[in-house]
PDB file of C-alpha atoms in Angstrom:
ATOM      1  CA  UNK A 281       0.119   0.039  -0.117  1.00  0.00           C
ATOM      2  CA  UNK A 282       0.886   3.609  -0.358  1.00  0.00           C
ATOM      3  CA  UNK A 283       2.174   5.652   2.406  1.00  0.00           C
ATOM      4  CA  UNK A 284       3.177   9.285   2.890  1.00  0.00           C
ATOM      5  CA  UNK A 285       5.630  10.592   4.866  1.00  0.00           C
ATOM      6  CA  UNK A 286       6.118  14.445   5.893  1.00  0.00           C
ATOM      7  CA  UNK A 287       8.643  16.051   8.402  1.00  0.00           C
ATOM      8  CA  UNK A 288       9.407  17.882  10.484  1.00  0.00           C
ATOM      9  CA  UNK A 289       5.931  17.760  12.249  1.00  0.00           C
ATOM     10  CA  UNK A 290       6.621  20.996  14.115  1.00  0.00           C
ATOM     11  CA  UNK A 291       9.157  23.703  13.342  1.00  0.00           C
ATOM     12  CA  UNK A 292       9.571  26.987  15.076  1.00  0.00           C
ATOM     13  CA  UNK A 293      11.634  29.522  13.162  1.00  0.00           C
ATOM     14  CA  UNK A 294      12.839  33.181  13.123  1.00  0.00           C
ATOM     15  CA  UNK A 295      12.125  35.421  10.646  1.00  0.00           C
ATOM     16  CA  UNK A 296      14.685  35.525   7.800  1.00  0.00           C
ATOM     17  CA  UNK A 297      15.782  32.036   8.387  1.00  0.00           C
ATOM     18  CA  UNK A 298      15.583  29.394   5.871  1.00  0.00           C
ATOM     19  CA  UNK A 299      13.114  26.532   5.514  1.00  0.00           C
ATOM     20  CA  UNK A 300      13.179  22.807   4.352  1.00  0.00           C
ATOM     21  CA  UNK A 301      10.107  20.716   4.785  1.00  0.00           C
ATOM     22  CA  UNK A 302      10.503  17.203   3.016  1.00  0.00           C
ATOM     23  CA  UNK A 303       7.849  14.611   1.956  1.00  0.00           C
ATOM     24  CA  UNK A 304       8.249  11.086   0.592  1.00  0.00           C
ATOM     25  CA  UNK A 305       5.873   8.754  -0.976  1.00  0.00           C
ATOM     26  CA  UNK A 306       6.260   5.189  -0.880  1.00  0.00           C
ATOM     27  CA  UNK A 307       4.421   2.165  -2.646  1.00  0.00           C
ATOM     28  CA  UNK A 308       3.785   3.935  -5.905  1.00  0.00           C
ATOM     29  CA  UNK A 309       5.894   5.315  -8.890  1.00  0.00           C
ATOM     30  CA  UNK A 310       5.736   8.562 -10.768  1.00  0.00           C
ATOM     31  CA  UNK A 311       2.890  10.102  -8.558  1.00  0.00           C
ATOM     32  CA  UNK A 312       1.576  13.647  -8.763  1.00  0.00           C
ATOM     33  CA  UNK A 313       2.863  15.626  -5.979  1.00  0.00           C
ATOM     34  CA  UNK A 314       1.489  18.674  -4.109  1.00  0.00           C
ATOM     35  CA  UNK A 315       2.038  21.348  -1.329  1.00  0.00           C
ATOM     36  CA  UNK A 316      -0.745  22.866   0.308  1.00  0.00           C
ATOM     37  CA  UNK A 317      -0.924  25.636   2.992  1.00  0.00           C
ATOM     38  CA  UNK A 318      -3.542  25.690   5.511  1.00  0.00           C
ATOM     39  CA  UNK A 319      -3.715  29.051   7.449  1.00  0.00           C
ATOM     40  CA  UNK A 320      -5.603  29.339  10.733  1.00  0.00           C
ATOM     41  CA  UNK A 321      -9.330  29.505  10.094  1.00  0.00           C
ATOM     42  CA  UNK A 322      -8.916  29.350   6.359  1.00  0.00           C
ATOM     43  CA  UNK A 323      -9.197  26.529   3.868  1.00  0.00           C
ATOM     44  CA  UNK A 324      -6.449  24.762   1.862  1.00  0.00           C
ATOM     45  CA  UNK A 325      -4.503  26.544  -0.738  1.00  0.00           C
ATOM     46  CA  UNK A 326      -2.552  24.953  -3.186  1.00  0.00           C
ATOM     47  CA  UNK A 327       1.110  26.222  -3.521  1.00  0.00           C
ATOM     48  CA  UNK A 328       2.730  24.041  -5.790  1.00  0.00           C
ATOM     49  CA  UNK A 329       2.287  20.547  -7.746  1.00  0.00           C
ATOM     50  CA  UNK A 330       4.347  18.339  -9.798  1.00  0.00           C
ATOM     51  CA  UNK A 331       3.848  15.663 -12.321  1.00  0.00           C
ATOM     52  CA  UNK A 332       7.245  14.481 -12.668  1.00  0.00           C
ATOM     53  CA  UNK A 333      10.809  14.980 -11.621  1.00  0.00           C
ATOM     54  CA  UNK A 334      11.920  18.523 -12.026  1.00  0.00           C
ATOM     55  CA  UNK A 335       8.414  19.765 -13.101  1.00  0.00           C
ATOM     56  CA  UNK A 336       7.162  22.231 -10.739  1.00  0.00           C
ATOM     57  CA  UNK A 337       4.072  24.490 -11.123  1.00  0.00           C
ATOM     58  CA  UNK A 338       3.640  27.295  -8.934  1.00  0.00           C
ATOM     59  CA  UNK A 339       0.074  28.275  -8.149  1.00  0.00           C
ATOM     60  CA  UNK A 340       0.597  31.547  -6.192  1.00  0.00           C
ATOM     61  CA  UNK A 341       3.543  34.203  -5.971  1.00  0.00           C
ATOM     62  CA  UNK A 342       5.237  33.809  -2.727  1.00  0.00           C
ATOM     63  CA  UNK A 343       8.421  33.623  -0.565  1.00  0.00           C
ATOM     64  CA  UNK A 344       8.430  29.520  -1.204  1.00  0.00           C
ATOM     65  CA  UNK A 345       9.942  27.384  -3.813  1.00  0.00           C
ATOM     66  CA  UNK A 346       9.562  23.500  -4.390  1.00  0.00           C
ATOM     67  CA  UNK A 347      11.658  20.601  -5.663  1.00  0.00           C
ATOM     68  CA  UNK A 348      11.289  17.377  -6.779  1.00  0.00           C
ATOM     69  CA  UNK A 349      15.136  15.926  -7.031  1.00  0.00           C
ATOM     70  CA  UNK A 350      13.768  12.122  -6.987  1.00  0.00           C
ATOM     71  CA  UNK A 351      10.533  10.599  -8.172  1.00  0.00           C
ATOM     72  CA  UNK A 352       8.937  10.327  -4.798  1.00  0.00           C
ATOM     73  CA  UNK A 353      10.480  13.311  -3.006  1.00  0.00           C
ATOM     74  CA  UNK A 354       8.868  16.908  -3.004  1.00  0.00           C
ATOM     75  CA  UNK A 355      10.589  19.424  -0.944  1.00  0.00           C
ATOM     76  CA  UNK A 356       9.232  22.888   0.175  1.00  0.00           C
ATOM     77  CA  UNK A 357      11.790  25.566   0.905  1.00  0.00           C
ATOM     78  CA  UNK A 358      12.364  29.086   1.586  1.00  0.00           C
ATOM     79  CA  UNK A 359      15.575  31.389   1.707  1.00  0.00           C
ATOM     80  CA  UNK A 360      14.203  33.803   4.126  1.00  0.00           C
ATOM     81  CA  UNK A 361      11.058  33.171   6.239  1.00  0.00           C
ATOM     82  CA  UNK A 362       8.247  35.756   6.619  1.00  0.00           C
ATOM     83  CA  UNK A 363       5.688  36.072   9.304  1.00  0.00           C
ATOM     84  CA  UNK A 364       3.025  35.441   6.958  1.00  0.00           C
ATOM     85  CA  UNK A 365       4.549  31.971   6.213  1.00  0.00           C
ATOM     86  CA  UNK A 366       3.714  30.520   9.516  1.00  0.00           C
ATOM     87  CA  UNK A 367       0.864  27.987   8.994  1.00  0.00           C
ATOM     88  CA  UNK A 368       0.145  24.247   8.478  1.00  0.00           C
ATOM     89  CA  UNK A 369       1.736  22.818   5.539  1.00  0.00           C
ATOM     90  CA  UNK A 370       0.553  19.580   3.845  1.00  0.00           C
ATOM     91  CA  UNK A 371       2.009  17.406   1.332  1.00  0.00           C
ATOM     92  CA  UNK A 372      -0.246  15.056  -0.669  1.00  0.00           C
ATOM     93  CA  UNK A 373       0.016  12.795  -3.610  1.00  0.00           C
ATOM     94  CA  UNK A 374      -2.072  11.325  -6.323  1.00  0.00           C
ATOM     95  CA  UNK A 375      -1.880   8.464  -9.113  1.00  0.00           C
ATOM     96  CA  UNK A 376      -0.578   9.682 -12.503  1.00  0.00           C
ATOM     97  CA  UNK A 377      -3.321  10.733 -14.919  1.00  0.00           C
ATOM     98  CA  UNK A 378      -2.820   7.881 -17.169  1.00  0.00           C
ATOM     99  CA  UNK A 379      -3.845   5.418 -14.662  1.00  0.00           C
ATOM    100  CA  UNK A 380      -7.486   7.074 -14.539  1.00  0.00           C
ATOM    101  CA  UNK A 381      -9.444  10.065 -14.328  1.00  0.00           C
ATOM    102  CA  UNK A 382     -10.463  12.027 -11.232  1.00  0.00           C
ATOM    103  CA  UNK A 383      -7.632  10.814  -9.112  1.00  0.00           C
ATOM    104  CA  UNK A 384      -8.120  11.359  -5.180  1.00  0.00           C
ATOM    105  CA  UNK A 385      -5.526  12.990  -3.504  1.00  0.00           C
ATOM    106  CA  UNK A 386      -4.163  11.646  -0.302  1.00  0.00           C
ATOM    107  CA  UNK A 387      -2.790  13.629   2.357  1.00  0.00           C
ATOM    108  CA  UNK A 388       0.401  13.498   4.931  1.00  0.00           C
ATOM    109  CA  UNK A 389       0.006  14.221   8.462  1.00  0.00           C
ATOM    110  CA  UNK A 390       0.927  18.010   7.952  1.00  0.00           C
ATOM    111  CA  UNK A 391       3.814  20.005   9.412  1.00  0.00           C
ATOM    112  CA  UNK A 392       3.052  22.951  11.660  1.00  0.00           C
ATOM    113  CA  UNK A 393       5.308  25.977  10.788  1.00  0.00           C
ATOM    114  CA  UNK A 394       5.672  28.806  13.179  1.00  0.00           C
ATOM    115  CA  UNK A 395       7.799  32.045  12.342  1.00  0.00           C
ATOM    116  CA  UNK A 396       8.440  34.256  14.978  1.00  0.00           C
TER     117      UNK A 396
ATOM    118  CA  UNK B 279     -11.885  28.176 -12.772  1.00  0.00           C
ATOM    119  CA  UNK B 280     -13.663  25.872 -10.607  1.00  0.00           C
ATOM    120  CA  UNK B 281     -14.607  27.114  -6.875  1.00  0.00           C
ATOM    121  CA  UNK B 282     -16.270  25.769  -3.890  1.00  0.00           C
ATOM    122  CA  UNK B 283     -18.398  27.307  -1.105  1.00  0.00           C
ATOM    123  CA  UNK B 284     -19.177  25.989   2.344  1.00  0.00           C
ATOM    124  CA  UNK B 285     -21.631  28.348   3.666  1.00  0.00           C
ATOM    125  CA  UNK B 286     -21.345  27.259   7.148  1.00  0.00           C
ATOM    126  CA  UNK B 287     -18.286  28.281   9.459  1.00  0.00           C
ATOM    127  CA  UNK B 288     -19.278  26.334  12.492  1.00  0.00           C
ATOM    128  CA  UNK B 289     -21.875  23.783  13.371  1.00  0.00           C
ATOM    129  CA  UNK B 290     -22.848  22.355  16.665  1.00  0.00           C
ATOM    130  CA  UNK B 291     -24.932  19.359  16.764  1.00  0.00           C
ATOM    131  CA  UNK B 292     -25.935  16.812  19.818  1.00  0.00           C
ATOM    132  CA  UNK B 293     -24.668  13.568  20.059  1.00  0.00           C
ATOM    133  CA  UNK B 294     -26.853  11.200  18.042  1.00  0.00           C
ATOM    134  CA  UNK B 295     -28.641  13.896  16.127  1.00  0.00           C
ATOM    135  CA  UNK B 296     -28.420  13.892  12.231  1.00  0.00           C
ATOM    136  CA  UNK B 297     -25.709  16.122  10.510  1.00  0.00           C
ATOM    137  CA  UNK B 298     -25.752  17.963   7.100  1.00  0.00           C
ATOM    138  CA  UNK B 299     -22.930  20.115   5.872  1.00  0.00           C
ATOM    139  CA  UNK B 300     -23.592  22.135   2.754  1.00  0.00           C
ATOM    140  CA  UNK B 301     -21.326  22.415  -0.119  1.00  0.00           C
ATOM    141  CA  UNK B 302     -21.929  24.349  -3.364  1.00  0.00           C
ATOM    142  CA  UNK B 303     -19.571  24.381  -6.392  1.00  0.00           C
ATOM    143  CA  UNK B 304     -19.065  26.708  -9.393  1.00  0.00           C
ATOM    144  CA  UNK B 305     -18.036  24.947 -12.427  1.00  0.00           C
ATOM    145  CA  UNK B 306     -19.177  24.785 -16.374  1.00  0.00           C
ATOM    146  CA  UNK B 307     -19.466  21.187 -16.324  1.00  0.00           C
ATOM    147  CA  UNK B 308     -19.740  18.407 -13.798  1.00  0.00           C
ATOM    148  CA  UNK B 309     -16.720  18.201 -11.648  1.00  0.00           C
ATOM    149  CA  UNK B 310     -15.162  15.365  -9.567  1.00  0.00           C
ATOM    150  CA  UNK B 311     -16.462  16.081  -5.913  1.00  0.00           C
ATOM    151  CA  UNK B 312     -15.023  15.160  -2.793  1.00  0.00           C
ATOM    152  CA  UNK B 313     -15.338  15.417   1.152  1.00  0.00           C
ATOM    153  CA  UNK B 314     -12.384  15.223   3.468  1.00  0.00           C
ATOM    154  CA  UNK B 315     -12.251  15.282   7.361  1.00  0.00           C
ATOM    155  CA  UNK B 316      -9.434  16.679   9.157  1.00  0.00           C
ATOM    156  CA  UNK B 317      -9.100  15.874  12.955  1.00  0.00           C
ATOM    157  CA  UNK B 318      -7.129  18.602  15.192  1.00  0.00           C
ATOM    158  CA  UNK B 319      -3.688  18.791  14.196  1.00  0.00           C
ATOM    159  CA  UNK B 320      -3.904  16.268  11.622  1.00  0.00           C
ATOM    160  CA  UNK B 321      -3.837  15.484   7.966  1.00  0.00           C
ATOM    161  CA  UNK B 322      -6.803  15.100   5.738  1.00  0.00           C
ATOM    162  CA  UNK B 323      -8.785  11.738   5.301  1.00  0.00           C
ATOM    163  CA  UNK B 324     -10.822  11.399   2.339  1.00  0.00           C
ATOM    164  CA  UNK B 325     -14.459  10.383   3.279  1.00  0.00           C
ATOM    165  CA  UNK B 326     -15.954   9.723   0.002  1.00  0.00           C
ATOM    166  CA  UNK B 327     -15.929  11.091  -3.529  1.00  0.00           C
ATOM    167  CA  UNK B 328     -18.144  11.348  -6.579  1.00  0.00           C
ATOM    168  CA  UNK B 329     -16.928  10.622 -10.019  1.00  0.00           C
ATOM    169  CA  UNK B 330     -20.189   9.527 -11.946  1.00  0.00           C
ATOM    170  CA  UNK B 331     -23.150   7.063 -11.585  1.00  0.00           C
ATOM    171  CA  UNK B 332     -25.326   6.846  -8.677  1.00  0.00           C
ATOM    172  CA  UNK B 333     -25.648  10.429  -7.268  1.00  0.00           C
ATOM    173  CA  UNK B 334     -25.989   9.408  -3.695  1.00  0.00           C
ATOM    174  CA  UNK B 335     -22.485   8.292  -2.662  1.00  0.00           C
ATOM    175  CA  UNK B 336     -21.565   6.208   0.542  1.00  0.00           C
ATOM    176  CA  UNK B 337     -18.329   6.905   2.377  1.00  0.00           C
ATOM    177  CA  UNK B 338     -16.376   5.814   5.331  1.00  0.00           C
ATOM    178  CA  UNK B 339     -17.700   6.543   8.864  1.00  0.00           C
ATOM    179  CA  UNK B 340     -21.270   6.263   8.145  1.00  0.00           C
ATOM    180  CA  UNK B 341     -21.233   9.492   5.828  1.00  0.00           C
ATOM    181  CA  UNK B 342     -22.961   9.747   2.751  1.00  0.00           C
ATOM    182  CA  UNK B 343     -23.552  12.752   0.155  1.00  0.00           C
ATOM    183  CA  UNK B 344     -26.024  13.362  -2.849  1.00  0.00           C
ATOM    184  CA  UNK B 345     -24.637  15.298  -5.862  1.00  0.00           C
ATOM    185  CA  UNK B 346     -27.620  17.559  -6.983  1.00  0.00           C
ATOM    186  CA  UNK B 347     -26.546  18.962 -10.472  1.00  0.00           C
ATOM    187  CA  UNK B 348     -29.470  21.442 -10.615  1.00  0.00           C
ATOM    188  CA  UNK B 349     -28.503  22.960  -7.491  1.00  0.00           C
ATOM    189  CA  UNK B 350     -24.433  22.535  -7.981  1.00  0.00           C
ATOM    190  CA  UNK B 351     -24.419  21.045  -4.437  1.00  0.00           C
ATOM    191  CA  UNK B 352     -22.717  18.123  -2.931  1.00  0.00           C
ATOM    192  CA  UNK B 353     -24.000  18.129   0.865  1.00  0.00           C
ATOM    193  CA  UNK B 354     -22.464  15.800   3.306  1.00  0.00           C
ATOM    194  CA  UNK B 355     -24.909  13.923   5.765  1.00  0.00           C
ATOM    195  CA  UNK B 356     -24.745  11.521   8.489  1.00  0.00           C
ATOM    196  CA  UNK B 357     -28.160  10.181  10.425  1.00  0.00           C
ATOM    197  CA  UNK B 358     -26.577   9.969  13.780  1.00  0.00           C
ATOM    198  CA  UNK B 359     -23.342  11.641  15.085  1.00  0.00           C
ATOM    199  CA  UNK B 360     -20.906  10.488  17.403  1.00  0.00           C
ATOM    200  CA  UNK B 361     -18.399  12.446  19.667  1.00  0.00           C
ATOM    201  CA  UNK B 362     -15.579  11.310  17.387  1.00  0.00           C
ATOM    202  CA  UNK B 363     -16.947  13.185  14.358  1.00  0.00           C
ATOM    203  CA  UNK B 364     -16.007  16.577  15.840  1.00  0.00           C
ATOM    204  CA  UNK B 365     -13.764  18.028  13.312  1.00  0.00           C
ATOM    205  CA  UNK B 366     -13.357  19.966  10.114  1.00  0.00           C
ATOM    206  CA  UNK B 367     -14.702  19.118   7.141  1.00  0.00           C
ATOM    207  CA  UNK B 368     -13.758  20.132   3.588  1.00  0.00           C
ATOM    208  CA  UNK B 369     -15.490  19.782   0.425  1.00  0.00           C
ATOM    209  CA  UNK B 370     -13.381  19.761  -2.763  1.00  0.00           C
ATOM    210  CA  UNK B 371     -14.050  20.112  -6.218  1.00  0.00           C
ATOM    211  CA  UNK B 372     -11.706  19.436  -9.346  1.00  0.00           C
ATOM    212  CA  UNK B 373     -12.175  19.653 -12.997  1.00  0.00           C
ATOM    213  CA  UNK B 374     -12.191  16.475 -15.287  1.00  0.00           C
ATOM    214  CA  UNK B 375      -9.559  17.568 -17.612  1.00  0.00           C
ATOM    215  CA  UNK B 376      -6.815  18.855 -15.390  1.00  0.00           C
ATOM    216  CA  UNK B 377      -7.921  16.722 -12.456  1.00  0.00           C
ATOM    217  CA  UNK B 378      -5.144  17.003 -10.265  1.00  0.00           C
ATOM    218  CA  UNK B 379      -5.853  20.772  -9.463  1.00  0.00           C
ATOM    219  CA  UNK B 380      -8.519  20.318  -6.707  1.00  0.00           C
ATOM    220  CA  UNK B 381     -10.015  23.549  -5.259  1.00  0.00           C
ATOM    221  CA  UNK B 382     -11.236  23.158  -1.334  1.00  0.00           C
ATOM    222  CA  UNK B 383     -13.768  25.213   0.566  1.00  0.00           C
ATOM    223  CA  UNK B 384     -12.922  27.074   3.726  1.00  0.00           C
ATOM    224  CA  UNK B 385     -14.086  24.105   5.592  1.00  0.00           C
ATOM    225  CA  UNK B 386     -16.843  23.725   8.267  1.00  0.00           C
ATOM    226  CA  UNK B 387     -16.097  22.869  11.958  1.00  0.00           C
ATOM    227  CA  UNK B 388     -18.504  20.528  13.528  1.00  0.00           C
ATOM    228  CA  UNK B 389     -18.640  20.411  17.236  1.00  0.00           C
ATOM    229  CA  UNK B 390     -20.544  17.561  18.935  1.00  0.00           C
ATOM    230  CA  UNK B 391     -22.014  18.288  22.488  1.00  0.00           C
ATOM    231  CA  UNK B 392     -22.959  15.346  24.776  1.00  0.00           C
TER     232      UNK B 392
END
């Protein structure tokens, strides 16, 4: 079965410091990968998605970047964090489109980021 | 572009009572529709999904949802709520072409009182 791991679970970082959140998926190949952010009291905002190694699409202009160095690894980064980057970050995956339409998105457990 | 609205920010229901969460979507054709549940501090878990066919969809934990094309709605229901159902619920819609780009509603928080 497929599993998704995301870490660290909790992170407190000072303003201006770098960020690296890592996500890996096991039990599948060539997944679609996503980073979502959930700010307090708000819904989920899609930040990045990737349909393959080195293929990253950004949904919103921001202080963050994403990379996919390996097929099942997705990294969310920032060179200098802002206070507004605080939130709950969720990595997610879905099967590639060629395996069927309307693929369900499966989420990791999330990472709490507090920028102080 | 598709969008989804969850009109109720917060709902309080008594244990054993029925629950209905509203979801309205905006899209030019029939999208894919999902309901997710999020317990505090956790990731999201899929409750159910609608792709095609029977408009009444059964999910896990005793939940069901009904797709109504004429009302652009996909409301979630449960006949008898348990205390463990206290959580935040998200409706999501996705277009049939770029089906990996889901749009989520803002969520409805459900509180269950004894």
